[in-house]
Coordinates of C-alpha atoms in Angstrom, one line a residue:
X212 CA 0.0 0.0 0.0
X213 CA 1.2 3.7 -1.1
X214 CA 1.9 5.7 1.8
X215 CA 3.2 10.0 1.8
X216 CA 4.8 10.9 4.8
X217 CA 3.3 14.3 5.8
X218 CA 5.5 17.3 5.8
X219 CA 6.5 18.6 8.2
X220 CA 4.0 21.5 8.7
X221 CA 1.3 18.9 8.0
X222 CA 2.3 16.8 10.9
X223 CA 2.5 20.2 13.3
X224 CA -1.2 20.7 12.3
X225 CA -2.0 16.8 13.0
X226 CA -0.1 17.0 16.6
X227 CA -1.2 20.0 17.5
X228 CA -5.2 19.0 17.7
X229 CA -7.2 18.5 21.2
X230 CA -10.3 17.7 21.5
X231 CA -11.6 21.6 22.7
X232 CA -9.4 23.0 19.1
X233 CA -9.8 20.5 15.8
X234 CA -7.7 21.6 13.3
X235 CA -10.2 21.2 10.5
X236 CA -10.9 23.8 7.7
X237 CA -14.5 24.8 6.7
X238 CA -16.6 25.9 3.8
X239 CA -20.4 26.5 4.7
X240 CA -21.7 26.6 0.8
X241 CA -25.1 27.4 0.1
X242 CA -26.6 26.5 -3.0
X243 CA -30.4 28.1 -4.5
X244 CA -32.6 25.0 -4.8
X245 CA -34.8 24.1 -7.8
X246 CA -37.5 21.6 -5.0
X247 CA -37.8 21.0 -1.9
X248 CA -35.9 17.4 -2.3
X249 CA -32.3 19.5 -3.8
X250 CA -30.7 18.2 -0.6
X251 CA -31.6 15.0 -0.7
X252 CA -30.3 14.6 -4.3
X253 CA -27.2 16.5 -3.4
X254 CA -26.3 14.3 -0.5
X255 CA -26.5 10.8 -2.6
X256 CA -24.2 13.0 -5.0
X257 CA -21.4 13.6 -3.3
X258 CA -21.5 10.0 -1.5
X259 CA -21.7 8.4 -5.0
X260 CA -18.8 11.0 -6.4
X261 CA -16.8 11.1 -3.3
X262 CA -15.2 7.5 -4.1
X263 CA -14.0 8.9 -7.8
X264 CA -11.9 11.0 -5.6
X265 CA -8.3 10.0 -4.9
X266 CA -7.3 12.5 -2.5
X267 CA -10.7 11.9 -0.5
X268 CA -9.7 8.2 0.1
X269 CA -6.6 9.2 2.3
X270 CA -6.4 8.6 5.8
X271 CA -3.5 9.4 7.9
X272 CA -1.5 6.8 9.7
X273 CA 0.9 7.1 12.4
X274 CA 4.8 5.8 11.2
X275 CA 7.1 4.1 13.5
X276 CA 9.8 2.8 10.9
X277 CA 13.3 4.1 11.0
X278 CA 13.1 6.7 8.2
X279 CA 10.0 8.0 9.9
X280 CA 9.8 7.7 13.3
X281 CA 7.0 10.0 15.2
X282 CA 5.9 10.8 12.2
X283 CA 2.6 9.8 10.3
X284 CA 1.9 9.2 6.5
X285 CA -0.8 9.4 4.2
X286 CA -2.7 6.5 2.8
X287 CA -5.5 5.2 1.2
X288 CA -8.3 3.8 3.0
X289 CA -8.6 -0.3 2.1
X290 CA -12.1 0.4 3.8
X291 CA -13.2 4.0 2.9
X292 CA -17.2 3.8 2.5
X293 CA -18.6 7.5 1.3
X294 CA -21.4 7.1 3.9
X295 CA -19.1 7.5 6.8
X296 CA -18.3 11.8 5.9
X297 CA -21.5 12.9 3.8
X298 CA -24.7 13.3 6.2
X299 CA -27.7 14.9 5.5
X300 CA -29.3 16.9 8.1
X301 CA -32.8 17.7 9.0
X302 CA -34.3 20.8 7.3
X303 CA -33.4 24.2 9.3
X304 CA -34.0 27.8 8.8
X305 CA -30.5 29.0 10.2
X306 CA -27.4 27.4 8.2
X307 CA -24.8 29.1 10.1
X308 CA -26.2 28.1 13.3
X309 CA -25.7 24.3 12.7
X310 CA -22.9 24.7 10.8
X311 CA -21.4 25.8 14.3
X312 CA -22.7 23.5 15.9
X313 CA -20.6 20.9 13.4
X314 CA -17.6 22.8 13.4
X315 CA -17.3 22.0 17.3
X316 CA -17.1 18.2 16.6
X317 CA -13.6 16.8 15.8
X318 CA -13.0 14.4 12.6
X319 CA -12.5 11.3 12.9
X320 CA -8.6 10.0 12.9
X321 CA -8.9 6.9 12.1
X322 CA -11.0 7.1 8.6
X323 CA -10.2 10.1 6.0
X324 CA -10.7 13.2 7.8
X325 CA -13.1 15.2 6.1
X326 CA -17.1 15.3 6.0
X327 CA -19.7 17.1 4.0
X328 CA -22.7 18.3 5.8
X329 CA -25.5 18.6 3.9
X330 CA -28.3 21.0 5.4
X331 CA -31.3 21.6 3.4
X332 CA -33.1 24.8 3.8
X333 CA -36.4 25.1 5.6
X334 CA -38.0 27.6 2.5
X335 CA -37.3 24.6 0.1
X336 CA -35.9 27.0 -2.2
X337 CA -31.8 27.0 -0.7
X338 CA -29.7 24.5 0.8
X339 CA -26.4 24.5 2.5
X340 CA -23.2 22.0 2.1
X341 CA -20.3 22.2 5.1
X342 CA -17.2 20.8 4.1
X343 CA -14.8 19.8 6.3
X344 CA -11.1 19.1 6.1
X345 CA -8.4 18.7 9.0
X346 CA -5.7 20.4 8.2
X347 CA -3.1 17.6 7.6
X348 CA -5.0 16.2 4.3
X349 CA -4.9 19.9 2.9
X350 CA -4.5 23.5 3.0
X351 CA -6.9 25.8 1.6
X352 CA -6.2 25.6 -1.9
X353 CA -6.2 22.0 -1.6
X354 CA -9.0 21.5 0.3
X355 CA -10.8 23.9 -3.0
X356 CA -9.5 21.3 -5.2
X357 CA -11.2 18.6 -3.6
X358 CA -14.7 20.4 -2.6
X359 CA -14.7 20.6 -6.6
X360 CA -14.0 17.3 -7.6
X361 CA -17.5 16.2 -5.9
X362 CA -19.3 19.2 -8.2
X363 CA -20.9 19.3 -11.2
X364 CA -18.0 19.2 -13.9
X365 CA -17.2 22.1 -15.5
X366 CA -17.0 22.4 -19.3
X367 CA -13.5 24.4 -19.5
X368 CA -10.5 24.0 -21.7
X369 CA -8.4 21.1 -22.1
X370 CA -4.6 22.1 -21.7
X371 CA -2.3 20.8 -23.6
X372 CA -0.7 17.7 -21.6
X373 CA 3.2 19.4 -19.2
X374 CA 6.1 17.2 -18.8
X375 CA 6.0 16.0 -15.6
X376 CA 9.5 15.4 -14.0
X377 CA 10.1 12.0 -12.0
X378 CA 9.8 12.2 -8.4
X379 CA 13.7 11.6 -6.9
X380 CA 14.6 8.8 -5.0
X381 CA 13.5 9.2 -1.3
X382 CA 17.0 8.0 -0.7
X383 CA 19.4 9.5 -2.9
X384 CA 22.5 10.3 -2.1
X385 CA 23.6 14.0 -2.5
X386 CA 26.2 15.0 -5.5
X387 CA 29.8 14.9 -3.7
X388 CA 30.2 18.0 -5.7
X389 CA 27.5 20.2 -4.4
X390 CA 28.0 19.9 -1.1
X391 CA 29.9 23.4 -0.8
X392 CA 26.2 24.3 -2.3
X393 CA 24.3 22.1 0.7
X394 CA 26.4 23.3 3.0
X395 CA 26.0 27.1 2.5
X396 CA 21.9 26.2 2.4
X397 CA 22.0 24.5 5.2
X398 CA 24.1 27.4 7.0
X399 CA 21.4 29.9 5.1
X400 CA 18.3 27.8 6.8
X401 CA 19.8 28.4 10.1
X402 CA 20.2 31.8 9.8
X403 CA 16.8 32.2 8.4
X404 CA 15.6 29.8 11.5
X405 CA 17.4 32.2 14.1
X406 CA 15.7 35.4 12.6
X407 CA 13.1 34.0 12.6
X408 CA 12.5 33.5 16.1
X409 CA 13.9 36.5 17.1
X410 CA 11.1 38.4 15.4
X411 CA 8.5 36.3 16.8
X412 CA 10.4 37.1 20.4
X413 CA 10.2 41.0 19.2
X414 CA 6.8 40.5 18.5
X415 CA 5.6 39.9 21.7
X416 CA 7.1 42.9 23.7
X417 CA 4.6 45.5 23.9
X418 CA 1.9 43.9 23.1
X419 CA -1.4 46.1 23.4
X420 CA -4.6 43.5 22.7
X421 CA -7.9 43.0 24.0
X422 CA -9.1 40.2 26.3
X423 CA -11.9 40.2 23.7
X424 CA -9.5 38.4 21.6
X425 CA -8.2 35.8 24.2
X426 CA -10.3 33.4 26.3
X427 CA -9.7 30.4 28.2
X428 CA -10.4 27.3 25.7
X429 CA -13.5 25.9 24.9
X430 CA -14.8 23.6 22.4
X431 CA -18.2 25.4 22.0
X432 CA -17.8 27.2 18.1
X433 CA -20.2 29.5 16.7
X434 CA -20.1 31.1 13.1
X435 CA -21.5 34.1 11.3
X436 CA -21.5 34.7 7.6
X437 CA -21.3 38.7 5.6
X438 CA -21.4 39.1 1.8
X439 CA -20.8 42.1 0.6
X440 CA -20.3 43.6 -2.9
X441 CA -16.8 43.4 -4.5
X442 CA -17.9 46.4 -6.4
X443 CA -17.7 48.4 -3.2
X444 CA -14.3 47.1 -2.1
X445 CA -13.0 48.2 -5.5
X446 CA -14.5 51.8 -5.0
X447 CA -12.6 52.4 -1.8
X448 CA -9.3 50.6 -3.0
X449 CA -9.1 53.3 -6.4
X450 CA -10.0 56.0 -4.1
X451 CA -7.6 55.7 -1.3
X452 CA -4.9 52.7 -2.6
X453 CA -3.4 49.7 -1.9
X454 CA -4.7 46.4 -2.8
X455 CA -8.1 44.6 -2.5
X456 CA -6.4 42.3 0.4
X457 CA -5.3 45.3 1.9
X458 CA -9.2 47.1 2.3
X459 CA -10.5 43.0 3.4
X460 CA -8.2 43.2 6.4
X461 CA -8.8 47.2 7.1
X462 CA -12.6 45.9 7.6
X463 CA -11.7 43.6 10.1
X464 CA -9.4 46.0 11.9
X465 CA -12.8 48.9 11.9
X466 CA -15.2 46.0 12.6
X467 CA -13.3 45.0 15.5
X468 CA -12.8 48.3 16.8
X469 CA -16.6 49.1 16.0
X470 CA -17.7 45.6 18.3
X471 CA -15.4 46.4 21.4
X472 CA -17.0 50.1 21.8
X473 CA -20.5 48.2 21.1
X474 CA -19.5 45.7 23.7
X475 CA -18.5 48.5 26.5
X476 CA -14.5 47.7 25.7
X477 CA -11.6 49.8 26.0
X478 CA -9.7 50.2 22.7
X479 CA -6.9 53.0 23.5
X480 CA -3.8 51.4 22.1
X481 CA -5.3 48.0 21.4
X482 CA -3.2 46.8 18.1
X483 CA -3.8 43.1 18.0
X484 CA -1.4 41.0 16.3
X485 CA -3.3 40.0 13.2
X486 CA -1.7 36.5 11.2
X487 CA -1.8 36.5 7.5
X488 CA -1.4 33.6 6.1
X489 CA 1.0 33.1 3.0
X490 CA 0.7 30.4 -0.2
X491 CA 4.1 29.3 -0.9
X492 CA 2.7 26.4 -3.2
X493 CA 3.8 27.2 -6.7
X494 CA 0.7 26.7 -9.3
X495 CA 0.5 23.6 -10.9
X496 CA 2.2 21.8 -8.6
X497 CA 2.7 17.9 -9.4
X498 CA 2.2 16.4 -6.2
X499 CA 0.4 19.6 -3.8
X500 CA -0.4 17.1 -0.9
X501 CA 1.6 19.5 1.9
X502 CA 0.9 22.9 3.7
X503 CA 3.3 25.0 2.0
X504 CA 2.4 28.2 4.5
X505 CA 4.3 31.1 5.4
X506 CA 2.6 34.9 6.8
X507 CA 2.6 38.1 7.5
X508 CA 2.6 39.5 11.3
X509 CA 0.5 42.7 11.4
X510 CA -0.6 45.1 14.1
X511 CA -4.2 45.6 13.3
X512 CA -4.8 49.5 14.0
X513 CA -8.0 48.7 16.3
X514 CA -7.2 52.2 18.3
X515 CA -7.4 54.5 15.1
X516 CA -10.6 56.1 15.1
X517 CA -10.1 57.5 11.8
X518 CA -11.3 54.8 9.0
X519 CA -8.7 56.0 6.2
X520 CA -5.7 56.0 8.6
X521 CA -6.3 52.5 9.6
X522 CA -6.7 51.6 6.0
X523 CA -3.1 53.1 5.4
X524 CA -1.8 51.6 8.6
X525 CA -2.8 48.2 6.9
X526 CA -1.6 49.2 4.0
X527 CA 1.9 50.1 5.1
X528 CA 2.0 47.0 7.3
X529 CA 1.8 44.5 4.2
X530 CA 4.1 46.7 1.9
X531 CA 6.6 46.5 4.7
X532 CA 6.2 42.6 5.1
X533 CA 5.8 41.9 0.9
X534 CA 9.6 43.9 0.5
X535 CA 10.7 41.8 3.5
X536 CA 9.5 38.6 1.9
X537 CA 7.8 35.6 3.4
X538 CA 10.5 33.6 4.5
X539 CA 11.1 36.3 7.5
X540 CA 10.3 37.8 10.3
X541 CA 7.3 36.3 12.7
X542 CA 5.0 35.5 10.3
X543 CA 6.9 33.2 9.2
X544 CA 7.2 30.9 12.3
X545 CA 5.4 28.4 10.3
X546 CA 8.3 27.7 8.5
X547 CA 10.4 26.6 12.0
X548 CA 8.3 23.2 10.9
X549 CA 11.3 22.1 8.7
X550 CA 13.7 22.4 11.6
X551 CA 11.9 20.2 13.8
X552 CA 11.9 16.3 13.8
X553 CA 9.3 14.3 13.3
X554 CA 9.0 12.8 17.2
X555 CA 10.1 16.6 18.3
X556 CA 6.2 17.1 16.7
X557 CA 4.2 14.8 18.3
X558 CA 6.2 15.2 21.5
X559 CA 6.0 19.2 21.1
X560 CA 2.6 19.6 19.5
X561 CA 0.1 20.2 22.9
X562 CA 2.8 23.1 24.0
X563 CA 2.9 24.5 20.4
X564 CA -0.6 24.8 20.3
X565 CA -0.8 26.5 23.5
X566 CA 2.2 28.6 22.7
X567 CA -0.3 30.3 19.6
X568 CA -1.2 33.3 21.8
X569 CA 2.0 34.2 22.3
X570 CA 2.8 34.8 18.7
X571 CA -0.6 36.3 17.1
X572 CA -4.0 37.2 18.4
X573 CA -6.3 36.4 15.4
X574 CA -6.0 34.9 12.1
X575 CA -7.3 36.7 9.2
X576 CA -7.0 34.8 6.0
X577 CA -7.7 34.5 2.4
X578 CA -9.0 31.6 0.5
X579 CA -9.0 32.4 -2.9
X580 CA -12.2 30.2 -5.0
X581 CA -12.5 29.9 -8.9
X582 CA -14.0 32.7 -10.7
X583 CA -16.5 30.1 -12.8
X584 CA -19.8 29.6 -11.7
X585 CA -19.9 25.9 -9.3
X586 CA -22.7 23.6 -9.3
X587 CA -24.4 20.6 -7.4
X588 CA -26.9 18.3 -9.3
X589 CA -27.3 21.7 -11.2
X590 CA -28.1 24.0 -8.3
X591 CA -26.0 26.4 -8.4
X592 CA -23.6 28.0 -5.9
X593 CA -24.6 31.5 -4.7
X594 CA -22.4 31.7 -1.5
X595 CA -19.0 30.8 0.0
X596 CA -18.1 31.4 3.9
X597 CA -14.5 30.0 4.2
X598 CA -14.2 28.8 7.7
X599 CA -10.7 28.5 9.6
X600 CA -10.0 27.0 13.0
X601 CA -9.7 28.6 16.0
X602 CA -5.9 28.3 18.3
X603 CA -5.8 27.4 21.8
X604 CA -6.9 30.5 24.1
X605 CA -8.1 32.7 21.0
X606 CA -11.6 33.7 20.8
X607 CA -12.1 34.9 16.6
X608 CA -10.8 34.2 13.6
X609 CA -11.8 35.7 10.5
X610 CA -11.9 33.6 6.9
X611 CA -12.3 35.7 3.6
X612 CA -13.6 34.7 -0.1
X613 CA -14.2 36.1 -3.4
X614 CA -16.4 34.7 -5.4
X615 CA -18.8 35.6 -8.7
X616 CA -18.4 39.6 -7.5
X617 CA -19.3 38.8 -3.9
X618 CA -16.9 38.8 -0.8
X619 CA -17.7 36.6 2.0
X620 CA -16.2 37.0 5.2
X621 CA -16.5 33.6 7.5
X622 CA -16.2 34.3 11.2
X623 CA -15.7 31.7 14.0
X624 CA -15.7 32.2 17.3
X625 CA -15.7 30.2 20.8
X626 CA -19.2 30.5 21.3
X627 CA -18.5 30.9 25.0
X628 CA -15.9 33.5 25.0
X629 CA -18.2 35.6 22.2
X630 CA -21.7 35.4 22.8
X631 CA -22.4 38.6 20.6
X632 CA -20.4 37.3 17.2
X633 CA -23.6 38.8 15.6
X634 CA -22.8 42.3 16.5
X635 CA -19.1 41.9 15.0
X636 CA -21.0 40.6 11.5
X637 CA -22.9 43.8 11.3
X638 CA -19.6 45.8 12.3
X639 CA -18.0 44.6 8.9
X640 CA -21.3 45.6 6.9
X641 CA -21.1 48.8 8.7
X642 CA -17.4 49.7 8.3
X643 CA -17.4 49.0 4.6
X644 CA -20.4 51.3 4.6
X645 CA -18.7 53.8 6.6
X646 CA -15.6 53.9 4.1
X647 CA -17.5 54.4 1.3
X648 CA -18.8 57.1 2.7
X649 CA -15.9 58.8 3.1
X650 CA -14.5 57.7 -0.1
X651 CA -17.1 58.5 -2.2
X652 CA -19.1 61.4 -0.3

C-alpha cells in the first residue's frame, strides 16, 4: 500500500489537535434549490462522487519505521465507504447556526478526515453544504480542489498535456560536488531559523490587545456569515490605494474596533497582532499534498478612530512585510516546521498549540475560490463562507472569499468567550459602509 509521509508542517497541524481545538478547515456553501428534495439529491451525489476521488480516500496513519519515526503518513483507506463523511441533516432555517454547531465536533482520525454536511433549507428553495477538512489532508487551496472534484463538472479548456519530472529517490545520495552548495543552504536555513525566532520574540514585547481576543479554551464554536459587494471594495481601494487584500483586512481592523465600543470595551492602544497567512505552493504543482504556509505579522490598527488611517496603517503594514518577503520575520514561524523532527512534533505539539497566543491574536486569512460559476446536481452555488480554526486560548478568527463579485467574510468564534459574534458581523457591513462614505461622499 502507497503511503506519503506528511511534511513537516502537516504533521504540526495533525499534533497539535485537542479535542476543545480541531484543526479542520471549513466551507459553509449554500446552493439556490430548484425543489424541496435539492438536498436530498445532493447528499446521494457527493456520496456516489466522493469514491472517484483520490485524495478523498486518504487517511492518515501514524509511522514508527526508522526513516519516519513519530511521524505519520498518508494512505489510502482499504475500507473507505462515502457514507461514513456525507450526512444529510434535518431541514433548518439558520445554516450558520448548525454549521457551528458541526464545526465544534472533531473528525474522525482513524477514517479520511473530512465530512460534507448537507443542510437543506427550511424555504425549500436553498440549501447548504459544510465541508470539512483537518488540516493535515490539505490546505486551503487544496481542500478547493477537492470540494470541486464532488461538483458538477465544469466544461473548461483542455490544456495541452506538461512534462511531468520523476519524483527523486527518497533516498538519494547527495552529488559529492555540491556539497559546498548544501552546506552554505543549510548554513542559510539556520540563519533564516534564528531570525526567525527573534522576530517572533520582538513581536511579543509591547503587546497592546484586547481580552476580547483571548479566552480560556472551549470547544463550544459559533459562526456568522457577511457578503458584501466586490464592487464596493474596488471603490474604496481606487480611491484611497493599496490592494483589495489590503481594504478586506482594514474591515476587520474597523469592525473589530466598532464591536469592542459596542460591547463596553476599552480600545486606546489596542493593536492586536493580526496572522496572515502566505501560499508558498507554486501553481500547478505535481504532487500539492503538503501545507506550504508562510505569513505576515500585522498590528491591526483597532485604536485609530479615523477609517482612512487604519486603511493606510494596513496598508503600510503589508508593503513592509511583501519587501521583507515571506521567509522572514514572525509570520513566518510556520516555517520553523522544517527544523523540527518528526517525534520533536508529536512530542511538542500540545505546547505549540498552547504557545499560539504568544505569537498572534487572530487569524485573518484568504481563500481564494474559482471565478466560474460551481454547481451541485445543477443548483447552483450562490455563496461561499470559508471557515478557519480557531488556536488554543483565541476567541475569533476571521476567513475571507471572493467569489462571482461577492466577498464573504466567514467568522468563527468560541461561542463561549463571544456570545455577541452577531454584533461583529454587522460591524464589517457597517465599516465598509462607513468607508465608502468617506471615499465616495
Amino acid at each position: 500500500m502507497h503511503a506519503d509521509l506528511l511534511a513537516p508542517l502537516d504533521l504540526a497541524f495533525w499534533n497539535i489537535e485537542s479535542d476543545q481545538h480541531p484543526m479542520h478547515l471549513g466551507a459553509l456553501g449554500v446552493f439556490s434549490a430548484h425543489s424541496p428534495t435539492a438536498g436530498a439529491h445532493a447528499a446521494d451525489l457527493l456520496a456516489a462522487r466522493a469514491a472517484a476521488v483520490p485524495g478523498l480516500r486518504m487517511r492518515i496513519r501514524d509511522v514508527w519505521q526508522p526513516l519516519g519515526f513519530g511521524g505519520a503518513a498518508r494512505e489510502t483507506d482499504p475500507d473507505f465507504d462515502p457514507l461514513n463523511h456525507v450526512r444529510l441533516h434535518a431541514p433548518t432555517s439558520d445554516f450558520h447556526a448548525v454549521a457551528g454547531r458541526l464545526m465544534e465536533r472533531p473528525l474522525e482520525r482513524d477514517r479520511p478526515p473530512w465530512e460534507a454536511h448537507v443542510l437543506p433549507g427550511e424555504d425549500g428553495v436553498s440549501f447548504a453544504v459544510l465541508f470539512k477538512f483537518h488540516h493535515a489532508l490539505a490546505d486551503g487551496l487544496r481542500a478547493l480542489k477537492l470540494a470541486a472534484g464532488v461538483m458538477d463538472p465544469l466544461d473548461l479548456p483542455v490544456r495541452a498535456p506538461r512534462s511531468i519530472e520523476p519524483p527523486r529517490p527518497m533516498l538519494a545520495l547527495p552529488d559529492v560536488r555540491r556539497l559546498p552548495e548544501l552546506v552554505r543552504g543549510a548554513l542559510s536555513d539556520v540563519g533564516r531559523a534564528l531570525d526567525i525566532g527573534a522576530s517572533v520574540a520582538l513581536s511579543a514585547l509591547g503587546v497592546s490587545s484586547s481580552a476580547a481576543l483571548t479566552s480560556e479554551p472551549t470547544s463550544t464554536r459559533s459562526i456568522a456569515g457577511v457578503d458584501l459587494d466586490i464592487d464596493d471594495v474596488h471603490r474604496v481601494r481606487k480611491a484611497v490605494g493599496g490592494t483589495v487584500n489590503d481594504v478586506l483586512i482594514a474591515v476587520v481592523a474597523g469592525a473589530l474596533r466598532r464591536w469592542l465600543v459596542e460591547r463596553g470595551d476599552g480600545t486606546e492602544g489596542v493593536a492586536p497582532r493580526a496572522l496572515i497567512p502566505v501560499s508558498k505552493r507554486r501553481p500547478r504543482t505535481v504532487a500539492p499534498q503538503g501545507n506550504r504556509l508562510s505569513g505576515y505579522l500585522i498590528r491591526l490598527p483597532v485604536d485609530n478612530p479615523d477609517p482612512i488611517a487604519r486603511l493606510d496603517r494596513v496598508r503600510t503594514a503589508m508593503v513592509r512585510n511583501k519587501d521583507a518577503g515571506p521567509n522572514r520575520g514572525a509570520g513566518a514561524v510556520a516555517l520553523l516546521a522544517d527544523h523540527v523532527p518528526a517525534l520533536g512534533h508529536r512530542l511538542g505539539g500540545p505546547l505549540v498549540g498552547q504557545a499560539a497566543r504568544l505569537w498572534f491574536d487572530i487569524l485573518v486569512t484568504s481563500v481564494p475560490l474559482p471565478g466560474v460559476g460551481l454547481r451541485l446536481g445543477g443548483h447552483p452555488l450562490t455563496a461561499v463562507y470559508p471557515l478557519a480554526p480557531l488556536a488554543p486560548g483565541q476567541s475569533l478568527a476571521v476567513a475571507i472569499s471572493t467569489y462571482r463579485n461577492r466577498v464573504h467574510y466567514g467568522l468563527v468564534a468560541d461561542a463561549s468567550a463571544v456570545p455577541d459574534l452577531d454584533v461583529l458581523a454587522r460591524a464589517v457591513t457597517d465599516e465598509v459602509d462607513s468607508l465608502i462614505a468617506v471615499c465616495d461622499p
